[in-house]
Structure formats: structure tokens, C-alpha cells
Coordinates of C-alpha atoms and ligand atoms in Angstrom, one line a residue:
M1377 CA -31.9 -97.0 -27.0
E1378 CA -31.4 -93.4 -25.9
G1379 CA -33.2 -92.7 -22.4
N1380 CA -34.7 -89.7 -23.1
L1381 CA -32.2 -87.2 -21.0
S1382 CA -33.1 -83.6 -19.9
L1383 CA -30.8 -81.8 -18.2
L1384 CA -32.0 -79.3 -16.5
T1385 CA -29.5 -76.8 -16.5
V1386 CA -29.9 -73.6 -16.4
P1387 CA -28.5 -70.7 -18.9
D1388 CA -27.7 -67.6 -17.1
K1389 CA -29.0 -67.8 -13.5
L1390 CA -32.0 -69.5 -11.8
N1391 CA -34.6 -66.5 -12.2
I1392 CA -36.9 -68.4 -9.1
A1393 CA -40.7 -67.8 -8.1
I1394 CA -41.6 -68.6 -3.8
F1395 CA -45.4 -69.2 -3.8
A1396 CA -46.3 -69.5 -0.8
S1397 CA -49.2 -69.0 2.0
G1398 CA -48.0 -68.8 4.7
N1399 CA -45.3 -67.5 7.3
G1400 CA -42.4 -67.8 4.4
S1401 CA -40.1 -69.2 7.1
N1402 CA -38.5 -72.1 3.8
F1403 CA -38.6 -69.2 1.6
R1404 CA -36.5 -66.9 4.1
A1405 CA -34.4 -69.9 4.6
I1406 CA -33.9 -69.8 0.4
H1407 CA -33.3 -66.2 0.6
E1408 CA -30.7 -65.9 3.0
A1409 CA -28.6 -69.2 1.3
I1410 CA -29.2 -66.7 -2.0
S1411 CA -27.8 -64.1 0.4
G1412 CA -25.2 -65.3 1.7
G1413 CA -23.5 -66.7 -0.5
K1414 CA -24.3 -70.6 -1.0
I1415 CA -26.8 -69.9 -3.8
R1416 CA -24.8 -69.5 -6.6
N1417 CA -26.2 -68.6 -9.8
A1418 CA -30.3 -68.1 -8.1
Q1419 CA -32.1 -65.2 -7.7
I1420 CA -35.3 -64.3 -6.5
A1421 CA -37.0 -62.7 -8.7
L1422 CA -41.2 -62.7 -7.5
V1423 CA -43.6 -64.1 -4.6
I1424 CA -47.1 -64.8 -5.2
S1425 CA -49.5 -66.1 -2.9
N1426 CA -52.5 -66.4 -2.8
N1427 CA -53.2 -65.0 1.2
S1428 CA -53.1 -61.6 0.8
D1429 CA -52.4 -61.5 4.9
A1430 CA -49.5 -64.5 4.3
G1431 CA -45.9 -63.4 6.1
A1432 CA -43.3 -64.3 3.0
L1433 CA -44.7 -61.2 1.3
E1434 CA -44.5 -58.8 4.3
I1435 CA -41.4 -60.3 4.0
A1436 CA -40.8 -60.2 0.7
R1437 CA -41.0 -56.1 0.8
G1438 CA -39.2 -56.1 3.4
F1439 CA -36.3 -57.5 1.1
K1440 CA -37.2 -54.9 -2.6
I1441 CA -38.3 -58.2 -3.5
P1442 CA -41.4 -58.0 -5.9
A1443 CA -44.5 -59.4 -4.4
V1444 CA -47.9 -60.2 -5.2
H1445 CA -51.4 -61.4 -4.6
I1446 CA -53.7 -63.7 -6.8
S1447 CA -55.9 -65.7 -5.7
R1448 CA -58.6 -68.2 -8.0
T1449 CA -61.4 -65.8 -5.9
Q1450 CA -60.6 -62.2 -8.3
Y1451 CA -61.4 -64.2 -10.9
K1452 CA -64.2 -65.3 -13.1
S1453 CA -62.7 -68.9 -14.1
D1454 CA -59.8 -71.5 -13.8
D1455 CA -58.8 -70.7 -17.6
E1456 CA -57.8 -66.4 -16.2
F1457 CA -57.1 -67.5 -13.0
N1458 CA -54.0 -69.6 -14.7
A1459 CA -53.5 -67.2 -17.2
T1460 CA -52.8 -64.1 -15.0
L1461 CA -50.4 -66.3 -13.0
I1462 CA -48.1 -67.5 -15.9
G1463 CA -48.5 -63.8 -17.1
A1464 CA -46.9 -62.1 -13.8
L1465 CA -44.3 -65.0 -14.4
A1466 CA -43.1 -64.5 -17.6
K1467 CA -43.5 -60.2 -16.9
H1468 CA -40.5 -61.1 -14.0
H1469 CA -37.9 -63.6 -16.4
I1470 CA -39.2 -66.7 -14.3
N1471 CA -37.8 -69.9 -15.5
F1472 CA -37.6 -71.9 -12.1
I1473 CA -40.4 -72.3 -9.4
A1474 CA -40.3 -73.3 -5.5
L1475 CA -43.3 -73.7 -3.5
A1476 CA -42.6 -73.2 0.2
G1477 CA -46.1 -73.5 2.0
Y1478 CA -48.4 -72.9 -1.0
M1479 CA -51.0 -74.7 -0.5
K1480 CA -53.2 -74.4 -3.7
K1481 CA -52.9 -76.9 -6.0
I1482 CA -50.9 -76.0 -9.3
D1483 CA -52.9 -76.3 -12.6
V1484 CA -51.6 -78.7 -14.9
S1485 CA -51.0 -75.4 -18.0
V1486 CA -48.6 -74.1 -15.2
V1487 CA -47.0 -77.9 -14.3
G1488 CA -46.7 -77.6 -18.5
A1489 CA -45.6 -74.8 -18.3
F1490 CA -42.3 -74.8 -15.9
R1491 CA -41.3 -79.0 -16.5
N1492 CA -39.5 -80.1 -14.3
R1493 CA -38.5 -77.0 -12.5
I1494 CA -41.1 -76.7 -10.4
V1495 CA -39.8 -77.8 -6.4
N1496 CA -42.1 -78.4 -3.6
I1497 CA -41.4 -79.3 0.0
H1498 CA -43.2 -81.6 1.8
P1499 CA -42.5 -82.3 5.5
A1500 CA -42.6 -86.1 5.8
L1501 CA -40.8 -88.5 4.3
L1502 CA -42.5 -88.8 0.9
P1503 CA -44.0 -91.2 -0.6
K1504 CA -44.9 -91.3 3.2
F1505 CA -47.6 -89.3 4.5
G1506 CA -48.5 -87.4 1.3
G1507 CA -51.5 -85.8 -0.9
E1508 CA -54.7 -84.2 -0.5
G1509 CA -55.7 -83.2 2.8
M1510 CA -51.7 -83.9 3.8
Y1511 CA -50.6 -81.0 5.4
G1512 CA -49.9 -78.6 8.5
M1513 CA -50.4 -80.5 11.4
K1514 CA -52.3 -83.5 9.7
V1515 CA -49.1 -84.6 8.3
H1516 CA -47.6 -84.6 11.6
E1517 CA -50.4 -85.7 13.6
A1518 CA -50.3 -88.7 10.8
V1519 CA -46.9 -89.6 12.1
I1520 CA -47.6 -89.5 15.8
A1521 CA -50.8 -91.9 14.8
A1522 CA -48.7 -94.6 12.9
K1523 CA -45.8 -94.7 15.2
E1524 CA -43.1 -94.3 13.0
K1525 CA -40.1 -94.3 15.1
L1526 CA -38.7 -91.7 11.6
S1527 CA -40.5 -88.7 9.9
G1528 CA -38.0 -85.8 8.2
A1529 CA -39.1 -83.5 4.8
T1530 CA -38.8 -84.1 1.2
V1531 CA -38.4 -81.9 -0.7
H1532 CA -39.7 -82.7 -4.8
I1533 CA -40.0 -82.3 -8.5
V1534 CA -43.9 -80.8 -8.8
D1535 CA -45.9 -83.0 -11.2
D1536 CA -50.0 -83.1 -12.0
Q1537 CA -51.2 -84.9 -8.5
Y1538 CA -50.5 -83.2 -4.9
D1539 CA -46.9 -84.7 -3.8
H1540 CA -46.0 -87.5 -6.0
G1541 CA -43.0 -85.8 -8.4
M1542 CA -39.6 -87.4 -8.6
I1543 CA -38.0 -86.7 -4.9
V1544 CA -34.7 -84.6 -5.4
L1545 CA -33.6 -84.4 -1.4
Q1546 CA -35.2 -85.8 2.4
K1547 CA -33.5 -85.5 5.6
T1548 CA -34.8 -87.8 8.5
V1549 CA -35.4 -86.4 12.0
A1550 CA -36.1 -89.3 14.6
V1551 CA -39.6 -89.5 15.9
E1552 CA -39.5 -89.5 20.3
P1553 CA -41.8 -90.9 22.3
T1554 CA -43.3 -87.6 23.7
D1555 CA -43.5 -85.4 20.3
T1556 CA -46.3 -84.2 20.1
A1557 CA -47.8 -82.8 16.1
E1558 CA -45.7 -79.4 17.5
T1559 CA -42.8 -80.4 18.6
L1560 CA -42.3 -82.6 15.7
A1561 CA -43.3 -79.8 13.3
A1562 CA -40.7 -77.6 14.7
R1563 CA -38.2 -79.9 14.8
V1564 CA -39.2 -81.4 10.7
L1565 CA -39.2 -77.3 9.9
N1566 CA -35.3 -76.8 11.4
I1567 CA -34.9 -79.3 8.3
E1568 CA -36.6 -78.4 6.1
H1569 CA -34.5 -74.5 5.9
E1570 CA -31.8 -76.9 5.2
I1571 CA -32.4 -79.1 2.3
Y1572 CA -34.2 -76.7 0.2
P1573 CA -31.4 -74.5 0.1
E1574 CA -29.3 -77.0 -0.8
A1575 CA -32.0 -78.9 -3.1
I1576 CA -31.9 -75.1 -5.0
H1577 CA -28.4 -75.3 -5.2
L1578 CA -28.2 -78.2 -6.9
F1579 CA -30.8 -76.7 -9.4
A1580 CA -28.4 -73.7 -9.9
E1581 CA -25.3 -75.4 -10.4
G1582 CA -27.1 -77.7 -12.4
N1583 CA -26.3 -80.6 -11.0
I1584 CA -30.3 -82.8 -11.9
K1585 CA -30.2 -84.9 -14.4
I1586 CA -33.8 -86.0 -15.0
I1587 CA -33.3 -88.8 -17.8
D1588 CA -36.1 -91.1 -17.9
Q1589 CA -38.7 -89.9 -15.7
K1590 CA -35.2 -90.8 -13.5
L1591 CA -34.2 -88.5 -11.1
I1592 CA -30.0 -88.0 -11.0
I1593 CA -28.0 -85.8 -9.4
N1594 CA -24.8 -85.0 -10.8
N1595 CA -20.7 -86.1 -7.8
V1596 CA -19.7 -83.6 -6.7
Ligands
LIG2791 C1 -43.8 -75.7 5.9 O1 -44.0 -77.6 6.8 C2 -43.9 -77.3 3.9 O2 -42.8 -78.1 4.3 C3 -45.2 -77.2 3.9 O3 -45.4 -76.2 4.8 C4 -44.6 -75.0 5.5 C5 -44.9 -74.2 5.5 O4 -44.3 -73.2 6.0 N1 -45.7 -77.1 3.4 P1 -43.1 -71.8 6.0 O5 -44.2 -70.8 5.8 O6 -42.1 -72.3 4.4 O7 -42.9 -71.5 7.4

């Protein structure tokens, strides 16, 4: 029987919304890869943050990219909040979402509207050290406590569970015996800045296929 093929070629360009809560260094890395010509067929058209003080919003304004603060606390209900998010995405003709240090769970209504078109970066080798409550330094502390020899970063598709969707790219770093959570985090962040733009490049070139819930990268 023929598989359920979903080819993620985007007809024109990836029109990306970045969701970020913090510093925005991954957002900056993706922006640099686009403006430096390493990713063609893509632009960042919107940055959304739940945190009005997010560095990511400031960076976006510096780049003249539309930047909006949309937080659940501004709305009476989850439905109103999620409808506002979806409205902002529609207004900017967004067809792809990259979560870059976004600290909130994406509602099923948004996941459903952008099925297989939302990616996230996680600072560990999923499926290890992921899931609810596993964020920031907690991830690196857990890796060190477990005496792992390797850690790394993972770009994955976002589904309706934390850190759970299909893996797009991973890269490892060695965990040194002298590492603290902070030194390990810094080393992992450097490779995040490599693999996140690489993953987006693959989507922009139409080189990611999903067949029967398996992600396949075209030979390029
Ligand atoms: C990164 O470590 C990322 O893996 C995690 O949040 C952090 C965001 O960093 N999801 P930045 O805001 O991109 O600098």
C-alpha cells in the first residue's frame, strides 16, 4: 500500500515566524544564515514573544522585522489567546514556525494549523533529557548528574507533546569531566547555532519528506 506522503516543499518561500522568550541567539543565527545567503528561499517575517523584555524582540526591531508581544496573560481565555496567535500568523502569511527558546507549550490548535511546519531546538540529544520541566540549565545539570559522555542539540518537529516530535537534525558535543552546567550549555549553544540554520535550509530547499510519520532527508 502506498504510504501517506507529505512532501514539505513550500511553493514560494518559507515565510518564517520565530517564537522566542529569551535572548534570541538562535533567532540571530537563523537571521544571519538568511542574510548571508546560506539559506535561500526563506525570510523571517515575524517574531512573537510571550515576554515583553525578550532580547529577541529587541533584535527583531533592530533588523526591522515585525515583532509582537503576545502573552496568555493579556487574554481572558486560552481560545482568545490562541486565536490571536493564529491571526498574527495569518496576517503575516506565515507558513513555517521556528521555536527558538520559546518557554510556552504550543496549543494543539496551532500545531494542527501548521502540522509538520513547526520546529524547535532542544539543548540535548532527544529523546534523552527532554519533556516537561526539562529546560535551560536543568537540562545540562541532568546530563552532568547522569555522567553522560555526550550531549548535544536536537532540531525536531513540534507535535502536541513536549520535545517529542520527529527529529530533523542532531549534533553531539563531548561532556568534559570538568564541565559545569554553564560551560556545557555554552558549548551546546554554539552547535545549536550551526544546526538550526542547517535544518531550516533543508526545509527551505524542500529536502524534508514525511512518509508514514517518518522523517526523511533527501540526499542532497
Ligand atoms: C537554547 O538553549 C535552546 O535550545 C532552548 O532555549 C535556548 C534559547 O537560547 N530551547 P536563545 O534565546 O536562542 O539564545
